[in-house]
PDB file of C-alpha atoms and ligand atoms in Angstrom:
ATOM      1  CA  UNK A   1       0.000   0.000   0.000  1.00 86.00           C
ATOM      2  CA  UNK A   2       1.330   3.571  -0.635  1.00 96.00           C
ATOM      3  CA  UNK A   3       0.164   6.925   1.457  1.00 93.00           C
ATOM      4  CA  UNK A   4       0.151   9.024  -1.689  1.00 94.00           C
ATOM      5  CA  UNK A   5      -0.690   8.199  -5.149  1.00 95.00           C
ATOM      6  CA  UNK A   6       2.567  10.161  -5.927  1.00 95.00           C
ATOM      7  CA  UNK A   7       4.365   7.260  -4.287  1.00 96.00           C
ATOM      8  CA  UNK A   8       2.569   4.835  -6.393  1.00 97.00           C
ATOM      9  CA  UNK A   9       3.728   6.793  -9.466  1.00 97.00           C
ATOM     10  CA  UNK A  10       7.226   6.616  -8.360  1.00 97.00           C
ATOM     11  CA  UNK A  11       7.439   3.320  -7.438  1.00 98.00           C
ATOM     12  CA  UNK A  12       6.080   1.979 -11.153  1.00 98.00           C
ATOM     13  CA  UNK A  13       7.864   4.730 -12.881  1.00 97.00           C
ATOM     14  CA  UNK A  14      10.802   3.514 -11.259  1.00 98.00           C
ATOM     15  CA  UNK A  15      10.260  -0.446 -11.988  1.00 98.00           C
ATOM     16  CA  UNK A  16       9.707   0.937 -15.415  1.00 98.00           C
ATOM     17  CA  UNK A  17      13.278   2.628 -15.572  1.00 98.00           C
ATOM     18  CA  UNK A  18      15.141  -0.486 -14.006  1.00 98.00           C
ATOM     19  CA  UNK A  19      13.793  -2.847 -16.494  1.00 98.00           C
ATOM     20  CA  UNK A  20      14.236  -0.705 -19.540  1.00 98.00           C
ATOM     21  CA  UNK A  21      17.806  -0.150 -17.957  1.00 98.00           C
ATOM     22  CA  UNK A  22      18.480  -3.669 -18.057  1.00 98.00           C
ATOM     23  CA  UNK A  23      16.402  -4.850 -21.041  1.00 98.00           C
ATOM     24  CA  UNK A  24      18.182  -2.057 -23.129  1.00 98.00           C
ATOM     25  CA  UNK A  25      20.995  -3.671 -22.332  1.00 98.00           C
ATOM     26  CA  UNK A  26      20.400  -6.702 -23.854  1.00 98.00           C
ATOM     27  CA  UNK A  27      18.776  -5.026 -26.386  1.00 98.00           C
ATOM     28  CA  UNK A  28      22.635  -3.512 -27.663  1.00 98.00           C
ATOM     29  CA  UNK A  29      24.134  -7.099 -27.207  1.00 98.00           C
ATOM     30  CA  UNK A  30      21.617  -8.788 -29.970  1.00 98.00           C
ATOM     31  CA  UNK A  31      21.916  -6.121 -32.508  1.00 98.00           C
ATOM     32  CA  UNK A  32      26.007  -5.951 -31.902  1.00 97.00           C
ATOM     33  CA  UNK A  33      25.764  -3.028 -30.370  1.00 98.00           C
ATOM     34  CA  UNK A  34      28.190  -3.878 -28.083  1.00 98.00           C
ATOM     35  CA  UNK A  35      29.781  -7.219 -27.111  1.00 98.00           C
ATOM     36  CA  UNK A  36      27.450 -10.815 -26.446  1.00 98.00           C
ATOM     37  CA  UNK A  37      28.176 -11.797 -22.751  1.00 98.00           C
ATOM     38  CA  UNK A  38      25.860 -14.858 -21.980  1.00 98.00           C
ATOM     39  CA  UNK A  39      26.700 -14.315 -18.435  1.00 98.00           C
ATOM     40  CA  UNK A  40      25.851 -10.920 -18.199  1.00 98.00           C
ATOM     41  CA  UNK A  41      23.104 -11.558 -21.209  1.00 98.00           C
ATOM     42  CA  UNK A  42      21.230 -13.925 -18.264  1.00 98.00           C
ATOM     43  CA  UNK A  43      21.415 -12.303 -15.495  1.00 98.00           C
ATOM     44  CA  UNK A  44      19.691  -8.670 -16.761  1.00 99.00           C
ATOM     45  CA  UNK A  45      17.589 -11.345 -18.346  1.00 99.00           C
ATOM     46  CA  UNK A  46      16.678 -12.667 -14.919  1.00 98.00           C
ATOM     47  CA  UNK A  47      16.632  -9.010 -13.567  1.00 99.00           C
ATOM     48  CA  UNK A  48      14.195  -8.183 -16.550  1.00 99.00           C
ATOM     49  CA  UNK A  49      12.009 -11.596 -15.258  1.00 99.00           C
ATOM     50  CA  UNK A  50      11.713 -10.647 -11.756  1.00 99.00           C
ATOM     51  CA  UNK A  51      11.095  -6.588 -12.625  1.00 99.00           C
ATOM     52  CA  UNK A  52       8.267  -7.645 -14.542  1.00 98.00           C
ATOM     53  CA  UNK A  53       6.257  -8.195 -11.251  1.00 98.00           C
ATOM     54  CA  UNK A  54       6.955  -5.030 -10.086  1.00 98.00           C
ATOM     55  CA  UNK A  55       5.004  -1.990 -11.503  1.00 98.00           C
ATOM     56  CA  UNK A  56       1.320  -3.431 -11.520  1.00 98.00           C
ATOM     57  CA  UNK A  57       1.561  -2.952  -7.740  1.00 98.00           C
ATOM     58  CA  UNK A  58       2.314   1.027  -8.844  1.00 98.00           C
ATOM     59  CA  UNK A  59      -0.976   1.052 -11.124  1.00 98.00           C
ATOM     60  CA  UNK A  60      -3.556   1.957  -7.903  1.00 97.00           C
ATOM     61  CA  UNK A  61      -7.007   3.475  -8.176  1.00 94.00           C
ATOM     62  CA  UNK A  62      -6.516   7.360  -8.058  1.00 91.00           C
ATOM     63  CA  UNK A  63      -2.869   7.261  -9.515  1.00 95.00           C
ATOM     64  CA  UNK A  64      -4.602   8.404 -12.916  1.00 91.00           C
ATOM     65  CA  UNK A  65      -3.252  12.048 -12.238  1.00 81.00           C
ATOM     66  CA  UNK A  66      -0.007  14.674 -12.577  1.00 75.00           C
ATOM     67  CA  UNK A  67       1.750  14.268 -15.993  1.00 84.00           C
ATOM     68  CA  UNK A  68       2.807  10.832 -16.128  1.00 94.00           C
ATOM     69  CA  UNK A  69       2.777   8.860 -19.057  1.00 95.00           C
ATOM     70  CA  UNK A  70       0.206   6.605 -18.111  1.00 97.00           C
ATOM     71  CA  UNK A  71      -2.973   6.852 -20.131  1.00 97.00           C
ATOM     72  CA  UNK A  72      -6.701   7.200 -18.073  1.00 95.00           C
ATOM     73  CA  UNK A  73      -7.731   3.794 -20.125  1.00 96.00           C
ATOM     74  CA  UNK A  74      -5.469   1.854 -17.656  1.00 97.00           C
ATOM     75  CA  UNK A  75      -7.857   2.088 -15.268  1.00 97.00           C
ATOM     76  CA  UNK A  76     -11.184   1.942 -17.481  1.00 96.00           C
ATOM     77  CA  UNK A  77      -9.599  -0.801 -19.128  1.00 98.00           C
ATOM     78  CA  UNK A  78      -7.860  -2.678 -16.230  1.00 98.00           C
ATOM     79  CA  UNK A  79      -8.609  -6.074 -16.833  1.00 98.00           C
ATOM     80  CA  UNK A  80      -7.691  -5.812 -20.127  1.00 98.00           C
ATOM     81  CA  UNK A  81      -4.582  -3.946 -19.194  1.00 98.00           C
ATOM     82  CA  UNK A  82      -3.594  -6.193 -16.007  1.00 98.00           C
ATOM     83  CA  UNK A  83      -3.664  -9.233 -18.766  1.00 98.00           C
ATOM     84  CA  UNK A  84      -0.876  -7.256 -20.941  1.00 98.00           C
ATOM     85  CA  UNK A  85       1.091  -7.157 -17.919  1.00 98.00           C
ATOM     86  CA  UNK A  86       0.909 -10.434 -17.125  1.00 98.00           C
ATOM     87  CA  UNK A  87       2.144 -11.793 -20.942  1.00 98.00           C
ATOM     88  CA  UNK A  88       5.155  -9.285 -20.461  1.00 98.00           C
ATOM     89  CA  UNK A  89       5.986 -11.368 -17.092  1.00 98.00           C
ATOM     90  CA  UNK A  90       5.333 -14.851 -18.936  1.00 98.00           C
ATOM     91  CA  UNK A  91       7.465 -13.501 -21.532  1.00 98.00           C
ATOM     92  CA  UNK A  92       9.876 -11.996 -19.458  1.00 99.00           C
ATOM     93  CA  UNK A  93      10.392 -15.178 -17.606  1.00 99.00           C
ATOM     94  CA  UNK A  94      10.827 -17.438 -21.189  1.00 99.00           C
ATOM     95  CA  UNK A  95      13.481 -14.622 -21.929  1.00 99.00           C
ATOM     96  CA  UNK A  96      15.550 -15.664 -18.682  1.00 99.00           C
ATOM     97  CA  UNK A  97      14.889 -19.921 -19.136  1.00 98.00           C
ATOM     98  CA  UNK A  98      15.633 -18.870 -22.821  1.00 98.00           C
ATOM     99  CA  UNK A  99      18.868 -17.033 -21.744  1.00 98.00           C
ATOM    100  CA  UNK A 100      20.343 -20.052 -19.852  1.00 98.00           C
ATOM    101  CA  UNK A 101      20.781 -21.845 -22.930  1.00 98.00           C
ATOM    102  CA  UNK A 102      23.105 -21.181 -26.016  1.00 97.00           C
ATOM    103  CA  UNK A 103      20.607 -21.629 -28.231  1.00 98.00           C
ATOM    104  CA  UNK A 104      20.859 -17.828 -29.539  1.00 98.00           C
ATOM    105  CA  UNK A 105      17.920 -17.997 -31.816  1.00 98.00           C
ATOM    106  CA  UNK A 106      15.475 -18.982 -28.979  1.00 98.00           C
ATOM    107  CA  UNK A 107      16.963 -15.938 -27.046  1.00 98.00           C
ATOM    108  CA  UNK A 108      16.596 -13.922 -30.073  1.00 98.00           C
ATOM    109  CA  UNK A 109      12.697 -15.051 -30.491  1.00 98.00           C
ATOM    110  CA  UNK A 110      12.343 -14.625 -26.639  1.00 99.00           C
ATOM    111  CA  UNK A 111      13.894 -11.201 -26.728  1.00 99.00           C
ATOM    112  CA  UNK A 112      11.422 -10.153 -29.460  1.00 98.00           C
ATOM    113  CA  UNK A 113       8.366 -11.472 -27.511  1.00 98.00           C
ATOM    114  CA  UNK A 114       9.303  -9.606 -24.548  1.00 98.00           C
ATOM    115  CA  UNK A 115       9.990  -6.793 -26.676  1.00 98.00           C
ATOM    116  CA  UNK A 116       6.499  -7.244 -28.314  1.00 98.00           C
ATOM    117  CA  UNK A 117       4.923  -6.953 -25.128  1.00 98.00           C
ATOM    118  CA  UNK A 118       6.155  -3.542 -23.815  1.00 98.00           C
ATOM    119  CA  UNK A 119       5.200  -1.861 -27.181  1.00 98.00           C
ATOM    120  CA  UNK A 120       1.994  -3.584 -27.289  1.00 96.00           C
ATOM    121  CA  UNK A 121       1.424  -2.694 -23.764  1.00 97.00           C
ATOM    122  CA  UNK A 122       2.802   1.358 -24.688  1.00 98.00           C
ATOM    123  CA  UNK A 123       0.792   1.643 -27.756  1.00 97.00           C
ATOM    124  CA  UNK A 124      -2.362   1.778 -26.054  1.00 97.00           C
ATOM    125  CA  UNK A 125      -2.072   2.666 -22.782  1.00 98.00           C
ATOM    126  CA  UNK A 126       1.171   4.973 -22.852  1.00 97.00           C
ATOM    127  CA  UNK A 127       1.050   8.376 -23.967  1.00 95.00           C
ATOM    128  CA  UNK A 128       3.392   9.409 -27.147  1.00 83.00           C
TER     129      UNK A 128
HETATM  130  C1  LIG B 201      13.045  -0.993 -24.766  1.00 95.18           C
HETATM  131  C2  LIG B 201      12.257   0.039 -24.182  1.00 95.18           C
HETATM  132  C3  LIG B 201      10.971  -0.178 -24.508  1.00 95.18           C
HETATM  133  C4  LIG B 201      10.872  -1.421 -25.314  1.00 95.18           C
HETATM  134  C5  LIG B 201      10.159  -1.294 -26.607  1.00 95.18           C
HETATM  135  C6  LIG B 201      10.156  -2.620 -27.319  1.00 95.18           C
HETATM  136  O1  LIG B 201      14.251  -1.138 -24.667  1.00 95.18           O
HETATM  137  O2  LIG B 201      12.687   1.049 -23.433  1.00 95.18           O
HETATM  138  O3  LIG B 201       9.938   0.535 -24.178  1.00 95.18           O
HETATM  139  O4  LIG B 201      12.229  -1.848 -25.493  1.00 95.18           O
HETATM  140  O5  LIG B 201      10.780  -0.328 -27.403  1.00 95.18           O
HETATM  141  O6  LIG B 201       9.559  -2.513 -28.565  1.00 95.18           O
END
């Protein structure tokens, strides 16, 4: 529970910038970006899986306010919305079984359903 709905807003806006942290990061290793490091691939991977969880907590009646990016159809849309969230954390947690293997076209494919489910997610409820 959170005394203000500002602290819900900061607590999913910061979920949000810990997982794009560390799923941008894998993002630069699969296009070459910068170095592939399976051990480092895994663990933001992992990071990424448990992150996931985070920010529906953040997403609490009232918290529809201020300039956030968040979109007033999260919450007149919510179931719809709380099942987007929960693909991104099924995905999420394929991407980290996915990243314990070396089987770099199932991490690929992984990557890109993760990936599919933040835009999906952003294109409707997100504002820009
Ligand atoms: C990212 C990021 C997102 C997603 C999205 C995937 O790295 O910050 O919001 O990937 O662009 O399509």
């Amino acid at each position: 529970n959170f005394k203000e709905s500002d602290d819900a807003i900061h607590y999913r806006q910061s979920a949000f910038g810990l997982i794009a942290h560390n799923f941008g990061d894998m993002g630069a290793m699969l296009k070459g970006k910068k170095p592939f490091d399976a051990e480092v691939f895994a663990m933001r991977a992992q990071n990424v899986a448990a992150l996931s969880k985070l920010p529906a907590e953040g997403f609490v009646a009232g918290s529809d306010k201020g300039d956030t990016g968040a979109l007033a159809k999260i919450w007149s849309d919510k179931a719809d919305f709380d099942a987007k969230m929960s693909t991104f954390q099924d995905n999420a947690a394929k991407l980290a079984v996915a990243a314990q293997s070396d089987d770099k076209n199932a991490i690929k494919q992984a990557f890109m359903n993760t990936g599919k489910s933040c835009k999906g997610c952003h294109d409707i409820y997100k504002k820009d």
